[in-house]
PDB file of C-alpha atoms in Angstrom:
ATOM      1  CA  MET A   1       0.000   0.000   0.000  1.00  0.00           C
ATOM      2  CA  GLN A   2       1.372   3.385  -1.039  1.00  0.00           C
ATOM      3  CA  GLU A   3       1.887   5.961   1.696  1.00  0.00           C
ATOM      4  CA  LYS A   4      -0.420   8.987   1.663  1.00  0.00           C
ATOM      5  CA  HIS A   5       1.208  12.402   1.753  1.00  0.00           C
ATOM      6  CA  LEU A   6      -0.153  15.201   3.901  1.00  0.00           C
ATOM      7  CA  TYR A   7       0.367  18.390   1.911  1.00  0.00           C
ATOM      8  CA  GLU A   8      -0.499  22.070   1.942  1.00  0.00           C
ATOM      9  CA  TYR A   9      -1.136  24.289  -1.026  1.00  0.00           C
ATOM     10  CA  ALA A  10      -1.841  27.942  -1.654  1.00  0.00           C
ATOM     11  CA  VAL A  11      -3.173  29.688  -4.732  1.00  0.00           C
ATOM     12  CA  ILE A  12      -1.016  32.484  -6.169  1.00  0.00           C
ATOM     13  CA  ARG A  13      -3.065  35.533  -7.102  1.00  0.00           C
ATOM     14  CA  VAL A  14      -2.311  38.718  -8.981  1.00  0.00           C
ATOM     15  CA  LEU A  15      -4.088  41.953  -8.083  1.00  0.00           C
ATOM     16  CA  PRO A  16      -3.473  44.334 -10.986  1.00  0.00           C
ATOM     17  CA  LEU A  17      -5.079  47.154  -9.002  1.00  0.00           C
ATOM     18  CA  VAL A  18      -4.422  46.301  -5.355  1.00  0.00           C
ATOM     19  CA  GLU A  19      -6.773  48.999  -4.074  1.00  0.00           C
ATOM     20  CA  ARG A  20      -9.727  47.343  -5.859  1.00  0.00           C
ATOM     21  CA  GLU A  21      -8.984  43.961  -4.208  1.00  0.00           C
ATOM     22  CA  GLU A  22      -9.885  42.105  -7.418  1.00  0.00           C
ATOM     23  CA  PHE A  23      -7.644  39.198  -8.249  1.00  0.00           C
ATOM     24  CA  LEU A  24      -6.876  36.588 -10.865  1.00  0.00           C
ATOM     25  CA  ASN A  25      -5.525  33.153  -9.921  1.00  0.00           C
ATOM     26  CA  VAL A  26      -2.204  32.656 -11.715  1.00  0.00           C
ATOM     27  CA  GLY A  27      -0.567  29.725  -9.941  1.00  0.00           C
ATOM     28  CA  ILE A  28      -0.259  27.324  -7.035  1.00  0.00           C
ATOM     29  CA  ILE A  29       2.395  26.342  -4.515  1.00  0.00           C
ATOM     30  CA  LEU A  30       2.216  22.786  -3.167  1.00  0.00           C
ATOM     31  CA  PHE A  31       4.332  21.684  -0.207  1.00  0.00           C
ATOM     32  CA  CYS A  32       4.855  18.477   1.780  1.00  0.00           C
ATOM     33  CA  LYS A  33       7.201  18.697   4.755  1.00  0.00           C
ATOM     34  CA  LYS A  34       7.697  14.952   5.240  1.00  0.00           C
ATOM     35  CA  ALA A  35       8.622  14.404   1.586  1.00  0.00           C
ATOM     36  CA  GLY A  36      10.680  17.598   1.388  1.00  0.00           C
ATOM     37  CA  PHE A  37       8.559  18.546  -1.626  1.00  0.00           C
ATOM     38  CA  ILE A  38       7.663  21.982  -2.948  1.00  0.00           C
ATOM     39  CA  GLN A  39       6.508  22.963  -6.429  1.00  0.00           C
ATOM     40  CA  VAL A  40       5.276  26.178  -8.000  1.00  0.00           C
ATOM     41  CA  HIS A  41       3.166  26.139 -11.159  1.00  0.00           C
ATOM     42  CA  TYR A  42       2.025  29.376 -12.769  1.00  0.00           C
ATOM     43  CA  THR A  43       0.828  30.953 -15.990  1.00  0.00           C
ATOM     44  CA  VAL A  44       0.476  34.545 -17.106  1.00  0.00           C
ATOM     45  CA  ASN A  45      -2.712  35.159 -19.086  1.00  0.00           C
ATOM     46  CA  GLU A  46      -2.101  38.661 -20.433  1.00  0.00           C
ATOM     47  CA  PRO A  47      -5.547  39.130 -22.037  1.00  0.00           C
ATOM     48  CA  LYS A  48      -7.268  38.333 -18.721  1.00  0.00           C
ATOM     49  CA  ILE A  49      -4.919  40.620 -16.792  1.00  0.00           C
ATOM     50  CA  ASN A  50      -5.625  43.421 -19.278  1.00  0.00           C
ATOM     51  CA  LEU A  51      -9.319  43.144 -18.409  1.00  0.00           C
ATOM     52  CA  PHE A  52      -8.352  44.403 -14.938  1.00  0.00           C
ATOM     53  CA  SER A  53      -5.806  47.007 -16.069  1.00  0.00           C
ATOM     54  CA  MET A  54      -4.366  47.896 -19.474  1.00  0.00           C
ATOM     55  CA  ASP A  55      -1.386  49.562 -17.758  1.00  0.00           C
ATOM     56  CA  PHE A  56      -0.276  46.528 -15.775  1.00  0.00           C
ATOM     57  CA  ASP A  57       3.381  45.526 -16.200  1.00  0.00           C
ATOM     58  CA  VAL A  58       3.009  41.902 -17.339  1.00  0.00           C
ATOM     59  CA  ALA A  59       6.750  41.514 -17.971  1.00  0.00           C
ATOM     60  CA  GLN A  60       7.495  42.405 -14.330  1.00  0.00           C
ATOM     61  CA  LEU A  61       4.811  39.964 -13.166  1.00  0.00           C
ATOM     62  CA  GLN A  62       6.504  37.217 -15.198  1.00  0.00           C
ATOM     63  CA  LEU A  63       9.865  38.012 -13.554  1.00  0.00           C
ATOM     64  CA  ASN A  64       8.310  38.013 -10.069  1.00  0.00           C
ATOM     65  CA  LEU A  65       6.587  34.668 -10.632  1.00  0.00           C
ATOM     66  CA  GLU A  66       9.839  33.189 -11.939  1.00  0.00           C
ATOM     67  CA  SER A  67      11.475  34.389  -8.706  1.00  0.00           C
ATOM     68  CA  LEU A  68       8.861  32.514  -6.661  1.00  0.00           C
ATOM     69  CA  GLN A  69       9.678  29.365  -8.607  1.00  0.00           C
ATOM     70  CA  ILE A  70      13.441  29.868  -8.137  1.00  0.00           C
ATOM     71  CA  ILE A  71      12.990  30.374  -4.377  1.00  0.00           C
ATOM     72  CA  ALA A  72      10.712  27.340  -4.056  1.00  0.00           C
ATOM     73  CA  SER A  73      13.213  25.136  -5.881  1.00  0.00           C
ATOM     74  CA  GLY A  74      15.988  26.123  -3.476  1.00  0.00           C
ATOM     75  CA  ASN A  75      18.124  27.566  -6.274  1.00  0.00           C
ATOM     76  CA  LYS A  76      20.889  29.759  -4.826  1.00  0.00           C
ATOM     77  CA  ARG A  77      19.963  32.457  -7.383  1.00  0.00           C
ATOM     78  CA  GLY A  78      16.929  33.009  -5.126  1.00  0.00           C
ATOM     79  CA  GLY A  79      19.131  34.439  -2.376  1.00  0.00           C
ATOM     80  CA  ALA A  80      19.019  33.715   1.343  1.00  0.00           C
ATOM     81  CA  ILE A  81      15.321  32.723   1.373  1.00  0.00           C
ATOM     82  CA  ALA A  82      15.957  30.009  -1.254  1.00  0.00           C
ATOM     83  CA  LEU A  83      18.597  28.464   0.999  1.00  0.00           C
ATOM     84  CA  LEU A  84      16.143  27.892   3.867  1.00  0.00           C
ATOM     85  CA  ASP A  85      14.587  24.474   4.471  1.00  0.00           C
ATOM     86  CA  VAL A  86      11.503  23.544   2.418  1.00  0.00           C
ATOM     87  CA  ALA A  87       9.003  24.370   5.185  1.00  0.00           C
ATOM     88  CA  SER A  88      10.518  27.816   5.778  1.00  0.00           C
ATOM     89  CA  ARG A  89      10.490  28.579   2.061  1.00  0.00           C
ATOM     90  CA  PHE A  90       6.797  27.625   1.845  1.00  0.00           C
ATOM     91  CA  ARG A  91       5.941  29.800   4.861  1.00  0.00           C
ATOM     92  CA  TRP A  92       7.846  32.738   3.364  1.00  0.00           C
ATOM     93  CA  LEU A  93       6.172  32.303  -0.032  1.00  0.00           C
ATOM     94  CA  THR A  94       2.703  32.168   1.521  1.00  0.00           C
ATOM     95  CA  ALA A  95       3.145  34.976   4.061  1.00  0.00           C
ATOM     96  CA  VAL A  96       0.338  37.550   4.018  1.00  0.00           C
ATOM     97  CA  ARG A  97       1.197  40.504   1.787  1.00  0.00           C
ATOM     98  CA  SER A  98      -0.577  43.576   0.519  1.00  0.00           C
ATOM     99  CA  SER A  99       1.219  43.648  -2.814  1.00  0.00           C
ATOM    100  CA  VAL A 100       0.306  42.880  -6.413  1.00  0.00           C
ATOM    101  CA  ILE A 101       1.196  39.189  -5.927  1.00  0.00           C
ATOM    102  CA  GLN A 102      -0.506  37.472  -2.991  1.00  0.00           C
ATOM    103  CA  THR A 103      -1.391  33.925  -1.984  1.00  0.00           C
ATOM    104  CA  SER A 104      -4.467  32.372  -0.485  1.00  0.00           C
ATOM    105  CA  ARG A 105      -4.281  30.936   2.996  1.00  0.00           C
ATOM    106  CA  PRO A 106      -2.716  27.467   2.873  1.00  0.00           C
ATOM    107  CA  HIS A 107      -5.146  24.563   2.524  1.00  0.00           C
ATOM    108  CA  PRO A 108      -4.370  20.960   3.565  1.00  0.00           C
ATOM    109  CA  GLY A 109      -4.859  17.771   1.609  1.00  0.00           C
ATOM    110  CA  LEU A 110      -3.899  14.113   1.411  1.00  0.00           C
ATOM    111  CA  CYS A 111      -2.677  12.359  -1.747  1.00  0.00           C
ATOM    112  CA  ASP A 112      -0.626   9.484  -3.173  1.00  0.00           C
ATOM    113  CA  ASP A 113       1.290  11.486  -5.790  1.00  0.00           C
ATOM    114  CA  LEU A 114       2.454  15.023  -4.946  1.00  0.00           C
ATOM    115  CA  ALA A 115       3.567  16.045  -8.451  1.00  0.00           C
ATOM    116  CA  HIS A 116       0.296  14.832  -9.980  1.00  0.00           C
ATOM    117  CA  THR A 117      -1.704  16.616  -7.286  1.00  0.00           C
ATOM    118  CA  ALA A 118       0.187  19.866  -7.928  1.00  0.00           C
ATOM    119  CA  LYS A 119      -0.686  19.650 -11.622  1.00  0.00           C
ATOM    120  CA  ARG A 120      -4.316  18.774 -10.873  1.00  0.00           C
ATOM    121  CA  LEU A 121      -4.730  21.681  -8.455  1.00  0.00           C
ATOM    122  CA  PHE A 122      -3.117  24.048 -10.961  1.00  0.00           C
ATOM    123  CA  LYS A 123      -5.588  22.908 -13.615  1.00  0.00           C
ATOM    124  CA  GLU A 124      -8.595  23.211 -11.264  1.00  0.00           C
ATOM    125  CA  MET A 125      -7.664  26.491  -9.579  1.00  0.00           C
ATOM    126  CA  VAL A 126      -5.962  28.406 -12.381  1.00  0.00           C
ATOM    127  CA  LEU A 127      -6.598  27.098 -15.893  1.00  0.00           C
TER     128      LEU A 127
END
């Protein structure tokens, strides 16, 4: 019998006009402490973002989302935060912010396959 993994995930949101508090889901972060697993999946849908604001800097959003992925992966290019343990990186990535990129509160789950679950959640929550 395959072991079940207890995981947490958060949805990555972009708020093109923070003061309006309207957001678009652009990605997910899935984390499992016991497995030492963390993955970020994201997409930038420029036409949808332009519905919120035609002046939004989509190129900067792309760079910022790439940074989240670099930090999550533990790549040293992500600086000091990327060098923290997996749990600390997840907590930093999902900390409450009042910026253009925010995350939902973390939600728990149980699964057999973490990578498959990350892809499934990305499809359900974002695409």
